[in-house]
Amino acid sequence: MPLLAPTRPVQAFLLLSTCLPDHEYLDRPNTNNCMLRFTAVLRRQQFLIRALSGEAHSRGATEIKVMAEGNLEADAVSILRRITPLLDPNRNKGQAGKIAVIGGCREYTGAPYFAAISALKIGADLSHVFCTKDAAMVIKSYSPELIVHPILEESYSVRDEDKGFISSKTVAEVAKWIERFDCLVIGPGLGRDPFLLDCVGEILKLARRSNIPVVIDGDGLFLVTNNLDLVSGYALAVLTPNVNEYKRLVQKVLDSEVNDQDASEQLLSLAKSIGGITILRKGKSDLISDGRTVHVVSSFGSPRRCGGQGDILSGSVAVFSSWARQVQTTAEEDATFSTSNPMVLGCIAASALLRKAAFVAFESNKRSTLTTDIIEHLGRSLEDISPAC
Ligand SMILES: NC(=O)C1=CN([C@@H]2O[C@H](COP(=O)(O)OP(=O)(O)OC[C@H]3O[C@@H](n4cnc5c(N)ncnc54)[C@H](OP(=O)(O)O)[C@@H]3O)[C@@H](O)[C@H]2O)[C@@H](O)CC1
Ligand SMILES: Nc1ncnc2c1ncn2[C@@H]1O[C@H](COP(=O)(O)OP(=O)(O)OP(=O)(O)O)[C@@H](O)[C@H]1O
Ligand SMILES: [Mg+2]
């Protein structure tokens, strides 16, 4: 079942729109033309799906799985159109979103940058990064657009007797800002230093007390998988695990192995077991559940698996879920929409946009496609679906 009623009337249009870049069919209003291109793209997609599954030799099995998942396919284009705000000259800086990424350490500076810059490229007004001192100068040098706070500390730079004081100081620093943020992305490039993770656990508790939505990714998932109480039952929390992170989560919460045959049921039960938080399981198809519903986003995508695409996704989920919450508070009467979980809507929108941008970037860059190329296609990809004005 789609989450939203179609905002534009023709069903066939929506069917096409889940499979084809908008510019491909909007340029060609002729239906026959459209159908020919649709068939060609569908064939190309099915080939891609078979190739990606590594089961090109067992075609029947793959197609059955795709058909079964197809029933849950989200109407991502309608959701993107519904929640993306128009650029209105009466709005002020900040109203399109203020996002903060908590991540970035000695080893990883790319991940927090990707998440934070993606939020801006999609249309958020302000994007902050809270990272370690070592990472801050590097991240600042990537982009003058980001507001970078060098406040996190790792064990190697703190004496044992100072840890309590430093931890309180770090959390107090974030507390000064937290009410201004629409969403925190916790974990891209955070690393696994125990002292740093303890501090971030305190920041997560603070976000929860302040009712600030959180998207947990990367090493943030390492933290919460070992401390489930940090997020359990928090409806404004989204987890975005990749294959390894999901495996660890399933083992910890369900005490079992990942079951790809009943992937939707397992995800549903995982989300329910953590108190109805939203989980976006990343993979060949992205699966999204809050313990009540399961949705699949499998449109577009790319066979290139360069690191950093998950970071784009986490920054994007933060923006789209904030927009979904904003639209719901101002939306006219529409029961289906206003009762939908905004965190789920944000996941569907982010997944669809990332996959579309990755597809378009791959079309031109093929094997050399990098995360920065995908980021460059976020704006155009969103514009094709939901024009700015
Ligand atoms: N350009 C950048 O800056 C990018 C930075 N990135 C950042 O990298 C971080 C890790 O994310 P990832 O995606 O590599 O983790 P994942 O798939 O779970 O693990 C793969 C394997 O590595 C291992 N392992 C991981 N961390 C370890 C550690 N500290 N020490 C020891 N082992 C560790 C892990 O082992 P295991 O979990 O099984 O113990 C598994 O075998 C995260 O902060 C992410 O945001 C990415 O976003 C990409 C772009
Ligand atoms: N096998 C695949 N085929 C097609 N698309 C995929 C595949 N695996 C992942 N993706 C897409 O890439 C996005 C990022 O997922 P991925 O598993 O690479 O995250 P990640 O490992 O956390 O990335 P990062 O390197 O940023 O940490 C997903 O949302 C999904 O849409
Ligand atoms: Mg990741």
Short mmCIF file of C-alpha atoms and ligand atoms in Angstrom, two decimals:
data_model
loop_
_atom_site.label_atom_id
_atom_site.label_comp_id
_atom_site.label_asym_id
_atom_site.label_seq_id
_atom_site.Cartn_x
_atom_site.Cartn_y
_atom_site.Cartn_z
CA MET A 1 0.00 0.00 0.00
CA PRO A 2 1.36 3.42 -0.88
CA LEU A 3 1.72 5.77 2.07
CA LEU A 4 0.15 8.68 0.24
CA ALA A 5 -2.63 9.13 -2.26
CA PRO A 6 -1.18 10.19 -5.64
CA THR A 7 -0.84 13.99 -5.81
CA ARG A 8 -1.05 13.82 -9.61
CA PRO A 9 -3.89 11.87 -11.09
CA VAL A 10 -2.63 9.40 -13.66
CA GLN A 11 -1.58 6.08 -12.12
CA ALA A 12 0.50 5.13 -15.16
CA PHE A 13 2.48 8.32 -14.66
CA LEU A 14 3.36 7.22 -11.16
CA LEU A 15 4.24 3.73 -12.34
CA LEU A 16 6.64 5.25 -14.84
CA SER A 17 7.94 7.73 -12.35
CA THR A 18 9.29 5.03 -10.03
CA CYS A 19 11.39 3.59 -12.83
CA LEU A 20 12.47 6.45 -15.05
CA PRO A 21 14.38 9.66 -14.39
CA ASP A 22 11.78 12.43 -14.67
CA HIS A 23 13.72 14.27 -17.37
CA GLU A 24 13.47 11.17 -19.55
CA TYR A 25 9.69 11.15 -19.66
CA LEU A 26 8.78 14.77 -18.95
CA ASP A 27 10.62 15.70 -22.14
CA ARG A 28 8.47 13.24 -24.07
CA PRO A 29 4.75 13.54 -23.39
CA ASN A 30 3.87 11.00 -26.12
CA THR A 31 2.64 7.86 -24.33
CA ASN A 32 3.92 5.33 -26.89
CA ASN A 33 7.31 6.89 -26.74
CA CYS A 34 7.12 6.76 -22.98
CA MET A 35 6.10 3.12 -22.91
CA LEU A 36 8.93 2.13 -25.26
CA ARG A 37 11.45 3.92 -23.12
CA PHE A 38 9.80 2.52 -19.99
CA THR A 39 10.13 -1.04 -21.29
CA ALA A 40 13.76 -0.46 -22.21
CA VAL A 41 14.56 1.03 -18.82
CA LEU A 42 12.65 -1.72 -17.03
CA ARG A 43 14.65 -4.33 -18.94
CA ARG A 44 17.83 -2.47 -18.05
CA GLN A 45 16.78 -2.34 -14.39
CA GLN A 46 15.87 -6.02 -14.28
CA PHE A 47 19.23 -6.85 -15.80
CA LEU A 48 20.90 -4.65 -13.20
CA ILE A 49 18.97 -6.29 -10.37
CA ARG A 50 19.92 -9.76 -11.63
CA ALA A 51 23.53 -8.74 -12.07
CA LEU A 52 23.68 -7.15 -8.63
CA SER A 53 22.13 -10.17 -6.98
CA GLY A 54 24.97 -12.27 -8.38
CA GLU A 55 22.32 -14.72 -9.56
CA ALA A 56 22.29 -14.05 -13.30
CA HIS A 57 22.39 -17.80 -13.78
CA SER A 58 19.25 -18.44 -11.64
CA ARG A 59 16.93 -15.94 -13.26
CA GLY A 60 13.66 -17.46 -12.02
CA ALA A 61 14.54 -17.26 -8.33
CA THR A 62 15.56 -13.60 -8.59
CA GLU A 63 12.40 -12.56 -10.36
CA ILE A 64 10.17 -14.19 -7.77
CA LYS A 65 11.96 -12.30 -5.01
CA VAL A 66 11.67 -9.01 -6.89
CA MET A 67 7.94 -9.56 -7.45
CA ALA A 68 7.37 -10.34 -3.80
CA GLU A 69 9.20 -7.19 -2.71
CA GLY A 70 7.38 -5.18 -5.41
CA ASN A 71 4.17 -5.34 -3.32
CA LEU A 72 5.83 -3.22 -0.68
CA GLU A 73 7.43 -0.71 -3.05
CA ALA A 74 6.93 2.78 -1.65
CA ASP A 75 5.46 5.55 -3.78
CA ALA A 76 8.65 7.51 -3.27
CA VAL A 77 8.05 10.10 -5.98
CA SER A 78 4.74 11.21 -4.46
CA ILE A 79 6.34 11.39 -1.04
CA LEU A 80 9.26 13.45 -2.33
CA ARG A 81 6.87 15.87 -4.02
CA ARG A 82 4.68 16.12 -0.96
CA ILE A 83 7.35 16.83 1.62
CA THR A 84 9.90 18.94 -0.29
CA PRO A 85 9.13 22.61 0.38
CA LEU A 86 8.86 25.19 -2.39
CA LEU A 87 11.45 27.97 -2.20
CA ASP A 88 9.30 30.74 -0.81
CA PRO A 89 10.73 34.30 -0.65
CA ASN A 90 8.87 34.85 2.63
CA ARG A 91 10.83 32.19 4.47
CA ASN A 92 13.90 32.99 6.55
CA LYS A 93 17.25 31.29 6.89
CA GLY A 94 16.82 28.17 8.97
CA GLN A 95 13.25 27.39 8.04
CA ALA A 96 14.32 24.83 5.43
CA GLY A 97 16.29 22.92 8.04
CA LYS A 98 19.20 23.07 10.47
CA ILE A 99 21.09 19.80 10.70
CA ALA A 100 24.01 18.73 12.88
CA VAL A 101 26.33 15.80 12.31
CA ILE A 102 28.10 14.32 15.32
CA GLY A 103 31.09 12.55 13.78
CA GLY A 104 34.60 12.92 12.48
CA CYS A 105 37.78 11.78 14.19
CA ARG A 106 41.48 11.31 13.44
CA GLU A 107 40.82 8.50 10.92
CA TYR A 108 37.61 9.64 9.28
CA THR A 109 36.94 13.11 7.97
CA GLY A 110 35.16 12.19 4.73
CA ALA A 111 32.08 10.59 6.30
CA PRO A 112 30.87 13.59 8.38
CA TYR A 113 31.63 15.90 5.47
CA PHE A 114 29.55 13.78 3.06
CA ALA A 115 26.60 13.70 5.46
CA ALA A 116 26.72 17.41 6.27
CA ILE A 117 27.27 18.68 2.71
CA SER A 118 24.53 16.39 1.35
CA ALA A 119 22.07 18.00 3.76
CA LEU A 120 22.96 21.42 2.31
CA LYS A 121 22.91 20.24 -1.30
CA ILE A 122 19.39 18.89 -0.85
CA GLY A 123 18.19 22.19 0.53
CA ALA A 124 18.81 22.52 4.27
CA ASP A 125 19.86 26.03 5.28
CA LEU A 126 22.53 25.25 7.86
CA SER A 127 24.70 22.24 8.48
CA HIS A 128 26.94 21.86 11.54
CA VAL A 129 29.59 19.24 12.33
CA PHE A 130 30.63 18.38 15.91
CA CYS A 131 33.90 16.44 15.66
CA THR A 132 37.28 15.92 17.32
CA LYS A 133 39.89 18.66 17.28
CA ASP A 134 42.06 16.63 14.89
CA ALA A 135 39.28 16.33 12.36
CA ALA A 136 37.95 19.89 12.55
CA MET A 137 40.58 21.74 10.51
CA VAL A 138 40.46 19.11 7.81
CA ILE A 139 36.67 19.23 7.55
CA LYS A 140 36.67 23.04 7.52
CA SER A 141 39.16 22.96 4.66
CA TYR A 142 36.83 20.76 2.58
CA SER A 143 34.12 23.38 2.65
CA PRO A 144 33.47 26.89 3.95
CA GLU A 145 29.75 26.09 3.97
CA LEU A 146 29.93 23.89 7.06
CA ILE A 147 29.95 25.16 10.63
CA VAL A 148 32.50 23.01 12.42
CA HIS A 149 32.78 22.60 16.20
CA PRO A 150 36.04 20.95 17.38
CA ILE A 151 34.69 19.70 20.70
CA LEU A 152 34.97 15.91 20.86
CA GLU A 153 37.97 14.25 22.54
CA GLU A 154 39.44 10.78 22.17
CA SER A 155 41.07 8.81 25.03
CA TYR A 156 44.61 9.44 23.84
CA SER A 157 44.29 13.18 24.42
CA VAL A 158 42.62 13.05 27.86
CA ARG A 159 44.10 12.04 31.24
CA ASP A 160 41.95 9.58 33.20
CA GLU A 161 41.36 12.07 36.03
CA ASP A 162 40.05 14.68 33.55
CA LYS A 163 37.57 12.44 31.78
CA GLY A 164 34.52 13.33 33.88
CA PHE A 165 35.12 17.07 33.52
CA ILE A 166 35.87 16.88 29.76
CA SER A 167 32.77 14.77 29.14
CA SER A 168 30.49 17.27 30.95
CA LYS A 169 32.11 20.17 29.09
CA THR A 170 31.56 18.49 25.73
CA VAL A 171 27.91 17.75 26.41
CA ALA A 172 27.38 21.31 27.71
CA GLU A 173 28.83 22.65 24.46
CA VAL A 174 26.34 20.65 22.40
CA ALA A 175 23.53 21.62 24.81
CA LYS A 176 24.02 25.30 23.89
CA TRP A 177 23.07 24.48 20.32
CA ILE A 178 20.79 21.49 20.44
CA GLU A 179 17.41 23.24 20.59
CA ARG A 180 18.21 24.97 17.29
CA PHE A 181 18.61 21.75 15.34
CA ASP A 182 15.84 19.97 13.47
CA CYS A 183 17.76 16.71 13.48
CA LEU A 184 21.08 15.21 14.56
CA VAL A 185 22.99 12.66 12.50
CA ILE A 186 25.04 10.65 14.97
CA GLY A 187 27.93 8.44 13.92
CA PRO A 188 29.42 9.03 10.45
CA GLY A 189 33.18 8.76 10.92
CA LEU A 190 32.91 8.84 14.71
CA GLY A 191 35.39 5.99 15.29
CA ARG A 192 35.18 3.58 18.18
CA ASP A 193 37.17 5.20 20.95
CA PRO A 194 35.38 4.20 24.20
CA PHE A 195 35.68 7.62 25.88
CA LEU A 196 34.40 9.43 22.80
CA LEU A 197 31.50 6.98 22.43
CA ASP A 198 30.56 7.49 26.11
CA CYS A 199 30.36 11.25 25.50
CA VAL A 200 28.26 10.72 22.39
CA GLY A 201 25.96 8.45 24.41
CA GLU A 202 25.39 11.44 26.74
CA ILE A 203 24.70 13.69 23.72
CA LEU A 204 22.16 11.15 22.51
CA LYS A 205 20.43 11.18 25.91
CA LEU A 206 20.35 14.97 25.74
CA ALA A 207 18.80 14.90 22.24
CA ARG A 208 16.16 12.50 23.48
CA ARG A 209 15.31 14.64 26.51
CA SER A 210 15.01 17.63 24.15
CA ASN A 211 12.83 15.70 21.66
CA ILE A 212 15.29 16.27 18.81
CA PRO A 213 15.09 13.61 16.07
CA VAL A 214 18.23 11.52 15.56
CA VAL A 215 19.57 9.51 12.64
CA ILE A 216 22.08 6.93 13.85
CA ASP A 217 24.63 5.64 11.37
CA GLY A 218 28.15 4.19 11.18
CA ASP A 219 29.89 4.03 14.56
CA GLY A 220 26.78 5.50 16.17
CA LEU A 221 25.21 2.11 15.40
CA PHE A 222 28.15 0.40 17.11
CA LEU A 223 27.34 2.53 20.17
CA VAL A 224 23.58 1.91 20.27
CA THR A 225 23.79 -1.78 19.40
CA ASN A 226 25.76 -2.17 22.62
CA ASN A 227 23.48 0.24 24.54
CA LEU A 228 19.99 -0.29 23.16
CA ASP A 229 18.35 1.71 25.94
CA LEU A 230 19.76 4.86 24.32
CA VAL A 231 17.20 4.60 21.52
CA SER A 232 14.68 1.97 22.57
CA GLY A 233 11.15 3.36 22.34
CA TYR A 234 12.28 6.73 20.95
CA ALA A 235 9.90 7.36 18.04
CA LEU A 236 12.12 10.11 16.62
CA ALA A 237 15.09 7.78 16.16
CA VAL A 238 16.14 6.29 12.83
CA LEU A 239 18.83 3.63 12.44
CA THR A 240 20.44 3.26 9.00
CA PRO A 241 22.47 0.02 9.16
CA ASN A 242 24.55 -1.37 6.29
CA VAL A 243 25.02 -5.10 5.89
CA ASN A 244 27.53 -5.47 8.76
CA GLU A 245 25.74 -3.10 11.08
CA TYR A 246 22.42 -4.87 10.44
CA LYS A 247 23.96 -8.26 11.17
CA ARG A 248 25.28 -7.03 14.53
CA LEU A 249 21.89 -5.51 15.37
CA VAL A 250 19.94 -8.68 14.52
CA GLN A 251 22.34 -10.83 16.53
CA LYS A 252 22.12 -8.53 19.53
CA VAL A 253 18.37 -7.83 19.53
CA LEU A 254 16.80 -10.96 18.04
CA ASP A 255 19.59 -13.35 19.02
CA SER A 256 19.53 -14.84 15.53
CA GLU A 257 21.16 -14.60 12.11
CA VAL A 258 19.98 -12.36 9.27
CA ASN A 259 17.18 -14.04 7.34
CA ASP A 260 17.09 -12.88 3.73
CA GLN A 261 14.14 -15.11 2.82
CA ASP A 262 11.83 -13.30 5.25
CA ALA A 263 13.68 -10.00 5.24
CA SER A 264 10.57 -7.82 5.70
CA GLU A 265 9.19 -9.85 8.61
CA GLN A 266 12.56 -9.89 10.34
CA LEU A 267 12.99 -6.13 9.94
CA LEU A 268 9.45 -5.55 11.23
CA SER A 269 10.14 -7.62 14.29
CA LEU A 270 13.52 -5.94 14.86
CA ALA A 271 11.97 -2.45 14.75
CA LYS A 272 9.16 -3.61 17.06
CA SER A 273 11.65 -5.13 19.51
CA ILE A 274 13.45 -1.79 19.81
CA GLY A 275 10.19 -0.08 20.73
CA GLY A 276 8.98 1.05 17.30
CA ILE A 277 11.97 3.06 16.18
CA THR A 278 12.50 3.39 12.43
CA ILE A 279 15.11 1.21 10.74
CA LEU A 280 16.34 1.65 7.18
CA ARG A 281 18.16 -1.52 6.17
CA LYS A 282 20.49 -0.56 3.31
CA GLY A 283 21.21 -2.94 0.47
CA LYS A 284 20.34 -3.89 -3.09
CA SER A 285 16.85 -2.71 -2.14
CA ASP A 286 16.42 -0.48 0.87
CA LEU A 287 13.90 -1.82 3.41
CA ILE A 288 12.26 0.54 5.87
CA SER A 289 10.18 -0.32 8.93
CA ASP A 290 8.97 1.25 12.17
CA GLY A 291 7.54 -1.97 13.51
CA ARG A 292 4.11 -1.22 12.00
CA THR A 293 4.76 -1.07 8.26
CA VAL A 294 7.47 -2.18 5.86
CA HIS A 295 8.36 -0.30 2.69
CA VAL A 296 10.83 -1.06 -0.04
CA VAL A 297 12.72 1.38 -2.23
CA SER A 298 14.36 -0.39 -5.14
CA SER A 299 14.15 2.14 -7.96
CA PHE A 300 17.33 3.22 -9.76
CA GLY A 301 20.55 2.63 -7.79
CA SER A 302 24.02 1.96 -9.14
CA PRO A 303 26.36 -1.02 -9.18
CA ARG A 304 29.22 1.15 -7.89
CA ARG A 305 29.85 0.49 -4.19
CA CYS A 306 32.33 3.24 -3.29
CA GLY A 307 32.42 4.22 0.40
CA GLY A 308 30.43 7.23 1.53
CA GLN A 309 27.04 6.58 -0.08
CA GLY A 310 25.59 5.65 3.30
CA ASP A 311 26.80 8.99 4.62
CA ILE A 312 24.90 10.83 1.88
CA LEU A 313 21.87 8.83 2.92
CA SER A 314 22.09 9.67 6.62
CA GLY A 315 22.36 13.43 5.91
CA SER A 316 19.44 13.14 3.51
CA VAL A 317 17.22 11.25 5.97
CA ALA A 318 17.82 14.06 8.46
CA VAL A 319 16.61 16.70 6.00
CA PHE A 320 13.63 14.83 4.56
CA SER A 321 12.32 13.66 7.93
CA SER A 322 12.53 17.27 9.19
CA TRP A 323 10.60 18.44 6.14
CA ALA A 324 8.01 15.68 6.61
CA ARG A 325 7.47 16.76 10.23
CA GLN A 326 7.16 20.38 9.13
CA VAL A 327 4.62 19.58 6.40
CA GLN A 328 2.56 17.46 8.78
CA THR A 329 2.18 20.35 11.21
CA THR A 330 0.89 22.65 8.47
CA ALA A 331 -0.83 20.20 6.10
CA GLU A 332 -4.46 20.58 5.24
CA GLU A 333 -6.80 17.70 6.11
CA ASP A 334 -5.31 14.49 4.76
CA ALA A 335 -5.64 11.60 7.15
CA THR A 336 -3.33 9.19 5.32
CA PHE A 337 -0.53 11.70 5.22
CA SER A 338 -0.86 13.22 8.67
CA THR A 339 -0.86 9.81 10.36
CA SER A 340 2.18 8.53 8.46
CA ASN A 341 5.38 8.30 10.47
CA PRO A 342 7.51 11.28 9.34
CA MET A 343 10.71 9.36 10.03
CA VAL A 344 9.55 6.63 7.64
CA LEU A 345 8.57 9.23 5.02
CA GLY A 346 12.02 10.81 5.39
CA CYS A 347 13.73 7.43 4.89
CA ILE A 348 11.72 6.65 1.75
CA ALA A 349 12.41 10.08 0.25
CA ALA A 350 16.14 9.97 1.08
CA SER A 351 16.61 6.47 -0.24
CA ALA A 352 14.84 7.25 -3.51
CA LEU A 353 16.80 10.46 -4.06
CA LEU A 354 20.18 8.90 -3.28
CA ARG A 355 19.46 5.98 -5.58
CA LYS A 356 18.41 8.32 -8.36
CA ALA A 357 21.50 10.53 -7.96
CA ALA A 358 23.72 7.42 -7.89
CA PHE A 359 22.06 6.15 -11.07
CA VAL A 360 22.57 9.45 -12.89
CA ALA A 361 26.18 9.81 -11.65
CA PHE A 362 26.92 6.27 -12.78
CA GLU A 363 25.47 6.95 -16.24
CA SER A 364 28.20 9.52 -16.84
CA ASN A 365 31.09 8.29 -14.67
CA LYS A 366 30.71 4.49 -14.77
CA ARG A 367 33.54 2.75 -12.86
CA SER A 368 35.08 6.03 -11.73
CA THR A 369 31.89 7.18 -9.95
CA LEU A 370 32.76 8.55 -6.51
CA THR A 371 30.64 9.76 -3.62
CA THR A 372 31.43 13.37 -4.54
CA ASP A 373 30.00 12.75 -8.04
CA ILE A 374 26.77 11.45 -6.51
CA ILE A 375 26.55 14.48 -4.23
CA GLU A 376 26.85 16.73 -7.28
CA HIS A 377 23.74 15.06 -8.74
CA LEU A 378 21.53 15.38 -5.65
CA GLY A 379 20.20 18.84 -6.51
CA ARG A 380 19.36 18.12 -10.16
CA SER A 381 17.80 14.77 -9.26
CA LEU A 382 15.53 16.40 -6.69
CA GLU A 383 14.69 19.26 -9.05
CA ASP A 384 13.53 16.76 -11.69
CA ILE A 385 11.03 15.33 -9.20
CA SER A 386 10.09 18.41 -7.21
CA PRO A 387 10.94 21.77 -8.84
CA ALA A 388 12.19 24.46 -6.45
CA CYS A 389 9.55 27.07 -7.37
N1 LIG B 1 35.59 8.56 3.57
C1 LIG B 1 35.28 8.30 4.85
O1 LIG B 1 35.73 8.96 5.78
C2 LIG B 1 34.35 7.19 5.14
C3 LIG B 1 34.24 6.73 6.45
N2 LIG B 1 33.33 5.81 6.80
C4 LIG B 1 33.23 5.54 8.24
O2 LIG B 1 34.01 4.41 8.52
C5 LIG B 1 33.58 3.88 9.76
C6 LIG B 1 33.35 2.38 9.59
O3 LIG B 1 32.32 2.21 8.65
P1 LIG B 1 32.25 0.97 7.67
O4 LIG B 1 31.15 1.22 6.74
O5 LIG B 1 33.60 0.68 7.09
O6 LIG B 1 31.87 -0.11 8.74
P2 LIG B 1 31.43 -1.60 8.63
O7 LIG B 1 30.89 -1.92 7.29
O8 LIG B 1 30.58 -1.92 9.79
O9 LIG B 1 32.84 -2.31 8.87
C7 LIG B 1 33.64 -2.84 7.86
C8 LIG B 1 34.70 -3.70 8.54
O10 LIG B 1 35.61 -2.85 9.25
C9 LIG B 1 35.64 -3.19 10.63
N3 LIG B 1 35.75 -1.99 11.42
C10 LIG B 1 35.02 -0.85 11.28
N4 LIG B 1 35.45 0.08 12.15
C11 LIG B 1 36.44 -0.49 12.87
C12 LIG B 1 37.28 -0.04 13.93
N5 LIG B 1 37.21 1.23 14.40
N6 LIG B 1 38.17 -0.89 14.45
C13 LIG B 1 38.28 -2.16 13.99
N7 LIG B 1 37.51 -2.63 12.97
C14 LIG B 1 36.62 -1.82 12.43
C15 LIG B 1 34.36 -3.92 10.89
O11 LIG B 1 34.56 -4.81 11.96
P3 LIG B 1 33.38 -5.29 12.94
O12 LIG B 1 32.30 -4.24 12.91
O13 LIG B 1 32.91 -6.57 12.41
O14 LIG B 1 34.02 -5.35 14.28
C16 LIG B 1 34.11 -4.63 9.59
O15 LIG B 1 34.82 -5.84 9.51
C17 LIG B 1 32.27 4.62 10.11
O16 LIG B 1 32.57 5.66 11.00
C18 LIG B 1 31.88 5.19 8.78
O17 LIG B 1 31.03 6.30 8.93
C19 LIG B 1 32.40 5.25 5.85
O18 LIG B 1 31.21 6.00 5.99
C20 LIG B 1 32.93 5.30 4.42
C21 LIG B 1 33.50 6.63 4.05
N1 LIG B 2 24.01 -4.01 -3.55
C1 LIG B 2 23.50 -2.80 -3.78
N2 LIG B 2 22.92 -2.50 -4.96
C2 LIG B 2 22.40 -1.27 -5.19
N3 LIG B 2 22.39 -0.29 -4.27
C3 LIG B 2 22.93 -0.54 -3.08
C4 LIG B 2 23.51 -1.81 -2.76
N4 LIG B 2 23.97 -1.76 -1.49
C5 LIG B 2 23.70 -0.52 -1.05
N5 LIG B 2 23.10 0.21 -2.01
C6 LIG B 2 22.65 1.61 -1.94
O1 LIG B 2 23.69 2.40 -1.37
C7 LIG B 2 23.22 3.09 -0.22
C8 LIG B 2 24.33 3.05 0.81
O2 LIG B 2 24.41 1.73 1.31
P1 LIG B 2 25.76 1.09 1.80
O3 LIG B 2 25.46 -0.32 2.17
O4 LIG B 2 26.83 1.34 0.81
O5 LIG B 2 26.01 1.96 3.11
P2 LIG B 2 27.30 2.09 3.98
O6 LIG B 2 28.12 0.84 3.93
O7 LIG B 2 26.87 2.56 5.31
O8 LIG B 2 28.05 3.27 3.22
P3 LIG B 2 29.26 4.14 3.75
O9 LIG B 2 30.41 3.73 2.91
O10 LIG B 2 28.84 5.55 3.55
O11 LIG B 2 29.45 3.83 5.20
C9 LIG B 2 21.94 2.36 0.20
O12 LIG B 2 20.96 3.23 0.68
C10 LIG B 2 21.43 1.70 -1.08
O13 LIG B 2 20.45 2.48 -1.67
MG MG B 3 28.13 3.60 6.71
#
